[in-house]
Short mmCIF file of C-alpha atoms in Angstrom, two decimals:
data_model
loop_
_atom_site.label_atom_id
_atom_site.label_comp_id
_atom_site.label_asym_id
_atom_site.label_seq_id
_atom_site.Cartn_x
_atom_site.Cartn_y
_atom_site.Cartn_z
CA MET A 29 58.86 14.25 131.51
CA ASN A 30 56.16 16.89 131.86
CA LYS A 31 53.45 16.27 129.23
CA VAL A 32 49.70 16.88 129.49
CA ILE A 33 46.92 16.03 127.05
CA LEU A 34 43.43 17.38 127.81
CA MET A 35 40.11 17.37 126.01
CA GLY A 36 37.28 19.54 127.23
CA ARG A 37 35.04 22.53 126.62
CA LEU A 38 35.88 26.17 127.19
CA THR A 39 34.02 27.59 130.19
CA ARG A 40 34.10 31.12 128.70
CA ASP A 41 35.71 33.03 125.84
CA PRO A 42 39.51 33.23 126.17
CA GLU A 43 40.90 36.31 127.93
CA VAL A 44 43.67 37.72 125.72
CA ARG A 45 46.23 40.36 126.58
CA TYR A 46 49.28 41.54 124.70
CA SER A 47 52.73 42.02 126.17
CA GLN A 48 54.27 45.46 125.96
CA GLY A 49 57.25 46.41 123.85
CA ASP A 50 58.25 46.37 120.22
CA ASN A 51 57.32 42.72 119.68
CA ALA A 52 53.95 42.49 121.41
CA MET A 53 53.00 38.85 122.06
CA ALA A 54 49.47 37.52 122.62
CA ILE A 55 48.86 35.78 125.94
CA ALA A 56 45.54 33.91 126.01
CA ARG A 57 44.13 32.43 129.20
CA TYR A 58 41.19 30.08 129.25
CA THR A 59 39.68 27.36 131.42
CA LEU A 60 38.79 23.89 130.18
CA ALA A 61 36.04 21.83 131.78
CA VAL A 62 37.35 18.26 131.52
CA ASP A 63 34.96 15.43 132.39
CA ARG A 64 36.16 12.85 134.87
CA ARG A 65 35.95 9.22 133.81
CA PHE A 66 34.91 7.98 137.23
CA THR A 67 33.00 9.49 140.12
CA ARG A 68 33.65 9.03 143.82
CA ASN A 69 31.18 7.77 146.40
CA ASN A 70 28.50 7.06 143.80
CA SER A 71 27.81 10.76 143.36
CA ASP A 72 25.19 11.43 140.73
CA GLY A 73 25.66 13.94 137.97
CA ASN A 74 28.69 14.66 135.84
CA THR A 75 31.82 15.78 137.56
CA ALA A 76 34.48 17.82 135.85
CA ASP A 77 37.81 19.39 136.60
CA PHE A 78 38.33 23.02 135.62
CA ILE A 79 41.87 23.43 134.38
CA GLY A 80 43.51 26.75 133.63
CA CYS A 81 45.49 27.01 130.40
CA VAL A 82 47.72 29.73 128.96
CA ALA A 83 48.77 30.02 125.30
CA PHE A 84 51.47 32.37 124.04
CA GLY A 85 52.22 33.97 120.67
CA ARG A 86 50.49 32.54 117.61
CA SER A 87 48.62 30.02 119.76
CA GLY A 88 47.24 32.90 121.81
CA GLU A 89 46.18 34.76 118.66
CA PHE A 90 44.50 31.59 117.34
CA ALA A 91 42.59 31.17 120.60
CA GLU A 92 41.45 34.80 120.48
CA LYS A 93 40.23 34.49 116.90
CA TYR A 94 38.51 31.08 116.92
CA PHE A 95 37.80 29.81 120.43
CA ARG A 96 34.49 30.62 122.09
CA LYS A 97 32.65 29.46 125.18
CA GLY A 98 31.53 25.85 124.76
CA THR A 99 34.04 24.97 122.04
CA LYS A 100 35.42 21.46 122.49
CA ILE A 101 39.20 21.41 122.09
CA VAL A 102 42.23 19.20 122.65
CA VAL A 103 45.27 20.75 124.32
CA THR A 104 48.75 19.37 124.72
CA GLY A 105 51.28 21.12 126.89
CA ARG A 106 53.09 21.04 130.19
CA ILE A 107 52.11 21.75 133.77
CA GLN A 108 53.70 24.82 135.29
CA THR A 109 53.49 25.78 138.93
CA GLY A 110 54.22 29.12 140.50
CA SER A 111 53.38 31.41 143.38
CA TYR A 112 52.85 35.06 144.18
CA THR A 113 51.90 37.19 147.16
CA ASN A 114 48.51 38.83 146.83
CA LYS A 115 47.58 42.33 148.03
CA ASP A 116 46.66 40.95 151.46
CA GLY A 117 50.17 39.52 151.90
CA VAL A 118 49.03 35.91 151.48
CA LYS A 119 51.13 33.59 149.35
CA VAL A 120 49.04 32.06 146.54
CA TYR A 121 50.15 28.93 144.69
CA THR A 122 49.20 28.47 141.03
CA THR A 123 49.06 25.52 138.65
CA GLU A 124 48.29 25.89 134.95
CA VAL A 125 48.90 24.16 131.63
CA VAL A 126 51.25 25.99 129.26
CA VAL A 127 49.82 25.19 125.83
CA GLU A 128 52.17 23.75 123.23
CA ASP A 129 49.47 22.65 120.78
CA GLN A 130 45.72 23.18 120.61
CA GLU A 131 43.11 22.03 118.13
CA PHE A 132 39.39 21.57 117.69
CA ALA A 133 37.92 18.29 118.93
CA GLU A 134 34.72 18.55 116.88
CA SER A 135 33.23 20.49 114.03
CA LYS A 136 31.09 23.54 114.65
CA ASN A 137 28.01 21.69 113.38
CA SER A 138 28.46 18.78 115.79
CA SER A 139 28.86 20.92 118.91
CA ALA A 140 25.57 20.55 120.70
CA GLY A 141 24.41 24.15 120.76
CA ALA A 142 27.85 25.42 121.72
CA ASP A 143 28.77 28.92 120.72
CA GLY A 144 31.69 29.33 118.37
CA GLY A 145 33.90 26.60 117.08
CA PHE A 146 35.16 25.76 113.65
CA SER A 147 33.54 23.91 110.79
CA GLY A 148 36.77 22.15 109.90
CA GLY A 149 36.07 22.79 106.24
CA MET A 150 33.32 20.19 106.19
CA SER A 151 30.15 20.94 104.34
CA ARG A 152 26.94 18.98 104.27
CA VAL A 153 26.48 16.82 101.19
CA PRO A 154 23.00 17.24 99.71
CA GLU A 155 20.77 14.16 99.70
CA PRO A 156 19.83 12.63 96.36
CA SER A 157 16.28 13.47 95.38
CA GLY A 158 13.69 11.04 96.71
CA ALA A 159 15.97 9.69 99.45
CA SER A 160 14.44 11.10 102.60
CA ASP A 161 15.88 8.34 104.80
CA GLY A 162 19.46 9.00 103.64
CA PHE A 163 19.69 5.87 101.46
CA MET A 164 19.73 5.80 97.68
CA ASN A 165 16.72 4.23 95.98
CA ILE A 166 17.61 0.96 94.20
CA PRO A 167 15.53 0.23 91.11
CA ASP A 168 13.43 -2.95 90.94
CA GLY A 169 14.83 -5.93 89.01
CA ILE A 170 18.49 -5.11 89.65
CA ASP A 171 19.02 -8.35 91.61
CA GLU A 172 19.85 -10.25 88.41
CA GLU A 173 22.70 -7.83 87.58
CA LEU A 174 24.49 -8.06 90.93
CA PRO A 175 27.56 -10.37 90.99
CA PHE A 176 26.73 -11.66 94.49
CA ASN A 177 23.66 -12.71 96.50
#
């Protein structure tokens, strides 16, 4: 079984190209910075892996339209390896995640200063008047009306 689940932030806006022909298909490439759970040799600072991802078709179009640098997303897909010979005649080996599903991992408002993202349809509920601490004011003398103590 070849299944990958990643959560991380985009290192830059996705790079999108379209295939040629009658049925042009979007091909989006982006890199996710995925935090490591543990560090080696007591190294200080956060360590991350930078994982290349490629999304085809509608997923590529979605990435082009909504994903921006810093957006936190969850990707599921499969690892694909390959190789090619570069212009200097050196064989280069590649590893990337072919995206099967991608979604936002947080709302636009909760992304700490990140560019882009998606609000997820959530809007801020206005506070009741006079409740600056976020709690509703309870009138005095209501203790007698409560069914519990």
